[in-house]
Each structure stands twice: as structure tokens, then as C-alpha cells.
Tab-separated table of C-alpha atoms in Angstrom:
chain	number	residue	atom	x	y	z
A	61	UNK	CA	-4.569	-26.776	-5.237
A	62	UNK	CA	-3.183	-23.281	-5.898
A	63	UNK	CA	-0.440	-23.732	-3.264
A	64	UNK	CA	0.530	-27.014	-4.757
A	65	UNK	CA	0.942	-25.342	-8.129
A	66	UNK	CA	2.909	-22.471	-6.502
A	67	UNK	CA	5.270	-24.930	-4.835
A	68	UNK	CA	5.804	-26.693	-8.223
A	69	UNK	CA	6.535	-23.286	-9.793
A	70	UNK	CA	9.193	-22.550	-7.123
A	71	UNK	CA	10.710	-25.951	-7.739
A	72	UNK	CA	10.869	-25.420	-11.526
A	73	UNK	CA	12.243	-21.820	-11.322
A	74	UNK	CA	14.462	-22.034	-8.162
A	75	UNK	CA	17.739	-21.542	-10.112
A	76	UNK	CA	16.872	-18.176	-11.582
A	77	UNK	CA	14.990	-15.016	-10.505
A	78	UNK	CA	11.238	-15.391	-10.750
A	79	UNK	CA	8.088	-13.475	-10.152
A	80	UNK	CA	4.962	-15.167	-8.830
A	81	UNK	CA	1.523	-13.697	-8.311
A	82	UNK	CA	-0.617	-15.966	-6.220
A	83	UNK	CA	-4.229	-14.725	-5.633
A	84	UNK	CA	-6.193	-16.937	-3.296
A	85	UNK	CA	-9.965	-16.583	-3.664
A	86	UNK	CA	-10.503	-16.714	0.074
A	87	UNK	CA	-11.807	-15.377	2.357
A	88	UNK	CA	-14.682	-14.645	0.050
A	89	UNK	CA	-18.229	-15.739	-0.747
A	90	UNK	CA	-19.275	-18.381	-1.051
A	91	UNK	CA	-18.143	-19.033	2.570
A	92	UNK	CA	-17.214	-22.620	1.984
A	93	UNK	CA	-14.260	-24.216	3.822
A	94	UNK	CA	-12.988	-27.616	4.884
A	95	UNK	CA	-14.872	-28.924	7.862
A	96	UNK	CA	-11.744	-29.267	9.890
A	97	UNK	CA	-11.167	-25.522	9.644
A	98	UNK	CA	-14.786	-24.661	10.463
A	99	UNK	CA	-14.647	-26.787	13.609
A	100	UNK	CA	-11.832	-24.651	14.961
A	101	UNK	CA	-14.270	-21.650	15.212
A	102	UNK	CA	-17.624	-23.428	15.503
A	103	UNK	CA	-19.581	-21.902	18.349
A	104	UNK	CA	-16.825	-19.400	19.168
A	105	UNK	CA	-18.068	-16.296	20.998
A	106	UNK	CA	-17.733	-13.149	19.086
A	107	UNK	CA	-18.129	-10.208	21.452
A	108	UNK	CA	-18.487	-7.112	19.453
A	109	UNK	CA	-19.487	-5.247	22.621
A	110	UNK	CA	-15.940	-5.763	24.024
A	111	UNK	CA	-14.291	-3.945	21.206
A	112	UNK	CA	-16.757	-1.121	21.422
A	113	UNK	CA	-16.091	-0.655	25.095
A	114	UNK	CA	-12.331	-0.540	24.265
A	115	UNK	CA	-12.963	2.457	22.048
A	116	UNK	CA	-12.997	0.713	18.660
A	117	UNK	CA	-15.669	1.402	16.154
A	118	UNK	CA	-17.472	-1.876	15.657
A	119	UNK	CA	-20.510	-2.440	13.428
A	120	UNK	CA	-23.435	-4.130	15.104
A	121	UNK	CA	-23.318	-7.798	14.129
A	122	UNK	CA	-26.357	-10.048	13.671
A	123	UNK	CA	-26.132	-13.763	14.515
A	124	UNK	CA	-25.654	-14.356	10.815
A	125	UNK	CA	-22.830	-11.856	10.727
A	126	UNK	CA	-21.148	-13.730	13.619
A	127	UNK	CA	-21.607	-17.130	11.943
A	128	UNK	CA	-20.166	-15.793	8.709
A	129	UNK	CA	-17.241	-14.374	10.723
A	130	UNK	CA	-16.486	-17.790	12.152
A	131	UNK	CA	-16.302	-19.229	8.641
A	132	UNK	CA	-14.062	-16.423	7.483
A	133	UNK	CA	-11.711	-16.921	10.364
A	134	UNK	CA	-11.528	-20.618	9.398
A	135	UNK	CA	-10.730	-19.597	5.836
A	136	UNK	CA	-7.946	-17.227	7.080
A	137	UNK	CA	-6.474	-20.040	9.131
A	138	UNK	CA	-6.445	-22.105	5.996
A	139	UNK	CA	-4.578	-19.400	4.147
A	140	UNK	CA	-2.051	-19.162	6.991
A	141	UNK	CA	-1.377	-22.897	6.813
A	142	UNK	CA	-0.909	-22.740	3.055
A	143	UNK	CA	1.428	-19.777	3.204
A	144	UNK	CA	3.409	-21.677	5.826
A	145	UNK	CA	3.819	-24.453	3.257
A	146	UNK	CA	4.956	-21.934	0.689
A	147	UNK	CA	7.552	-20.332	2.960
A	148	UNK	CA	8.898	-23.780	3.974
A	149	UNK	CA	9.476	-24.522	0.335
A	150	UNK	CA	11.387	-21.247	-0.176
A	151	UNK	CA	13.496	-22.062	2.835
A	152	UNK	CA	14.104	-25.554	1.636
A	153	UNK	CA	15.795	-24.138	-1.427
A	154	UNK	CA	17.567	-21.372	0.535
A	155	UNK	CA	15.572	-18.767	-1.316
A	156	UNK	CA	13.599	-17.194	1.596
A	157	UNK	CA	16.167	-14.679	2.750
A	158	UNK	CA	16.601	-13.208	-0.776
A	159	UNK	CA	12.904	-13.327	-1.805
A	160	UNK	CA	10.570	-10.256	-1.592
A	161	UNK	CA	7.180	-11.362	-0.296
A	162	UNK	CA	4.160	-9.097	-0.397
A	163	UNK	CA	0.858	-9.940	1.309
A	164	UNK	CA	-2.108	-7.756	0.480
A	165	UNK	CA	-5.799	-7.743	-0.148
A	166	UNK	CA	-8.034	-5.708	-2.448
A	167	UNK	CA	-10.858	-4.327	-0.251
A	168	UNK	CA	-12.512	-4.640	3.117
A	169	UNK	CA	-14.872	-7.451	4.160
A	170	UNK	CA	-18.175	-8.294	2.460
A	171	UNK	CA	-19.818	-8.827	5.810
A	172	UNK	CA	-19.871	-6.815	9.032
A	173	UNK	CA	-17.164	-7.982	11.405
A	174	UNK	CA	-14.238	-6.613	13.316
A	175	UNK	CA	-12.232	-4.295	11.067
A	176	UNK	CA	-9.579	-2.837	13.377
A	177	UNK	CA	-11.843	0.001	14.394
A	178	UNK	CA	-12.551	1.223	10.846
A	179	UNK	CA	-16.105	2.077	9.711
A	180	UNK	CA	-17.434	0.526	6.546
A	181	UNK	CA	-17.001	-2.611	4.412
A	182	UNK	CA	-16.595	-3.709	0.812
A	183	UNK	CA	-18.393	-1.371	-1.722
A	184	UNK	CA	-18.024	1.616	0.697
A	185	UNK	CA	-15.263	4.165	0.496
A	186	UNK	CA	-15.139	4.564	4.273
A	187	UNK	CA	-11.846	3.349	5.898
A	188	UNK	CA	-13.189	-0.121	6.547
A	189	UNK	CA	-13.869	-0.564	2.851
A	190	UNK	CA	-10.554	0.654	1.449
A	191	UNK	CA	-8.026	0.382	4.313
A	192	UNK	CA	-6.495	-3.128	3.988
A	193	UNK	CA	-3.497	-5.151	5.163
A	194	UNK	CA	-0.193	-4.772	3.297
A	195	UNK	CA	2.833	-6.697	4.506
A	196	UNK	CA	6.199	-6.810	2.716
A	197	UNK	CA	9.206	-8.971	3.623
A	198	UNK	CA	12.332	-7.445	2.369
A	199	UNK	CA	15.702	-9.220	1.571
A	200	UNK	CA	17.741	-10.162	4.558
A	201	UNK	CA	20.082	-7.377	5.635
A	202	UNK	CA	18.144	-4.554	4.104
A	203	UNK	CA	17.562	-1.541	6.411
A	204	UNK	CA	13.900	-1.339	7.021
A	205	UNK	CA	11.177	0.155	9.240
A	206	UNK	CA	8.417	-1.767	10.983
A	207	UNK	CA	5.435	0.432	9.911
A	208	UNK	CA	4.662	3.100	7.375
A	209	UNK	CA	1.893	5.607	8.105
A	210	UNK	CA	1.747	7.184	4.629
A	211	UNK	CA	-1.170	6.256	2.209
A	212	UNK	CA	-0.134	3.780	-0.408
A	213	UNK	CA	-2.198	1.761	-2.853
A	214	UNK	CA	-1.902	-1.325	-5.094
A	215	UNK	CA	-0.645	0.921	-7.949
A	216	UNK	CA	2.533	1.503	-5.994
A	217	UNK	CA	3.596	-2.150	-6.045
A	218	UNK	CA	5.082	-1.899	-9.581
A	219	UNK	CA	7.683	0.827	-8.994
A	220	UNK	CA	8.423	-0.617	-5.472
A	221	UNK	CA	9.374	-4.090	-6.905
A	222	UNK	CA	11.244	-2.487	-9.790
A	223	UNK	CA	13.208	-0.331	-7.400
A	224	UNK	CA	14.016	-3.219	-5.075
A	225	UNK	CA	15.228	-5.324	-8.015
A	226	UNK	CA	17.199	-2.538	-9.617
A	227	UNK	CA	15.040	-2.562	-12.720
A	228	UNK	CA	14.798	0.677	-14.608
A	229	UNK	CA	11.336	1.661	-15.836
A	230	UNK	CA	11.479	3.274	-19.252
A	231	UNK	CA	11.327	6.982	-18.811
A	232	UNK	CA	8.964	7.210	-21.739
A	233	UNK	CA	6.311	5.346	-19.772
A	234	UNK	CA	4.185	7.508	-17.584
A	235	UNK	CA	3.200	5.739	-14.326
A	236	UNK	CA	0.735	7.259	-11.823
A	237	UNK	CA	2.376	5.695	-8.763
A	238	UNK	CA	5.308	6.039	-6.419
A	239	UNK	CA	7.960	3.652	-5.000
A	240	UNK	CA	7.631	2.774	-1.359
A	241	UNK	CA	11.343	2.007	-1.026
A	242	UNK	CA	12.472	5.328	0.510
A	243	UNK	CA	9.782	4.861	3.187
A	244	UNK	CA	10.609	1.175	3.714
A	245	UNK	CA	14.264	1.970	4.326
A	246	UNK	CA	13.474	4.923	6.603
A	247	UNK	CA	15.031	7.422	4.135
A	248	UNK	CA	11.678	9.298	4.194
A	249	UNK	CA	9.251	9.196	7.078
A	250	UNK	CA	6.371	11.395	6.110
A	251	UNK	CA	4.891	14.153	3.839
A	252	UNK	CA	3.822	12.136	0.820
A	253	UNK	CA	1.298	14.479	-0.759
A	254	UNK	CA	-0.853	13.116	-3.553
A	255	UNK	CA	-4.586	12.253	-4.069
A	256	UNK	CA	-5.840	8.700	-4.094
A	257	UNK	CA	-9.136	8.167	-5.772
A	258	UNK	CA	-11.520	5.336	-4.743
A	259	UNK	CA	-14.647	4.365	-6.687
A	260	UNK	CA	-17.354	1.645	-6.400
A	261	UNK	CA	-19.103	0.905	-9.682
A	262	UNK	CA	-19.449	4.675	-10.360
A	263	UNK	CA	-21.977	4.909	-7.576
A	264	UNK	CA	-19.848	6.647	-4.985
A	265	UNK	CA	-16.417	8.069	-4.786
A	266	UNK	CA	-14.076	9.860	-2.373
A	267	UNK	CA	-10.736	11.597	-2.682
A	268	UNK	CA	-8.112	11.685	0.059
């Protein structure tokens, strides 16, 4: 439903610059998904011991954790298919090459599963709870790097988009964030020194 609305929005605004924020509610509880997507992972073996032997930190997974993971993977595949629909629509109108696309999430998983070797999950300030995917597709032809190793957060999206779109932020407005653009274009490669504060319902916190 949300992808349909997003596609309609692109069609309605394709002749002028636009900003679209599309926040899917998956993968998230309740772990409900179309049966066809569940069938793709039904009964799939999840071998957490394999990753542990490879040197990754892996939380011990119960059978319920593994079944929940299968559902989550089905939900992720559903998102992949919907994003593919969205990208095809941008390409149809020849907007894809000049569109900045950001894919990100808010926090780590709510259930124990493979988290790239990071310890922790949602509600914890360990890396597995706060270290999340962030991908950005820049306009075609812009010099860019494949990976950034600095610590950034959602607060940095505002100045980054403004910078990329040549929008000046009023100097009278104080923003507690930085633009990623110098790092995206390889003008700066390291040494971003600033604290990032993480909190979960005032029960625990940690400063990097």
C-alpha cells in the first residue's frame, strides 16, 4: 500500500524537485507477512554455530528466535521487492540518476539473530543495538567512496541533503550535526571527533 502511494507521489511530482520520506513498518513486530514470502524461508536452517566458528559474535538463538528470523527474512525480501518497484518507477521517468536515495533503519533487531558480529539488540546501547545499515545513492557522476568508517547518526541526514542540494541552512539556526558530503566524496577520510549520545527510555546510556 505504501509503495503504491509512493509511486503515485513520484508520478504527481516528477516534473519538479521533490522530497519523499517513506518509512516502512517492517521488519517489525507483529511478525506478519504474506504467506508467499514466509514460504521462501519456511524450514530454512539457521546455523548460528557457523558464524561463531568464523569468528563473529553471535547470540545463542532459541528455536523461537530462529523461526522469528525466518519471518523477518521474508519481510526483508518483501521490502526488497517493493524498493525494486520504486526504483523502476524512477527509471521509467528518467529520474533515477539524479535522485538521492537513502536507505537506513532506526535501531537493531528486536529478536536475537545474526547482526554482523555485533553484540546486543534493540533497547541496548551495545553495537548490535545502535549500529545499523545506512546506504546512500548519490547523483550520477558525483565522485564518491564505497564505504565510510566514521560514526554518523540520523541527525546528520539534514545537513547532508542540504549540502548535496546546494541549500543553505540559515546561519542563525544551530544544528547539532555534520554533513557527510566531504566524507562521501573522499575529501576527508577520517578524524571526525565528536560525541554521540545513545539512550533507551532513560534506563541506560552510553557515550562514544
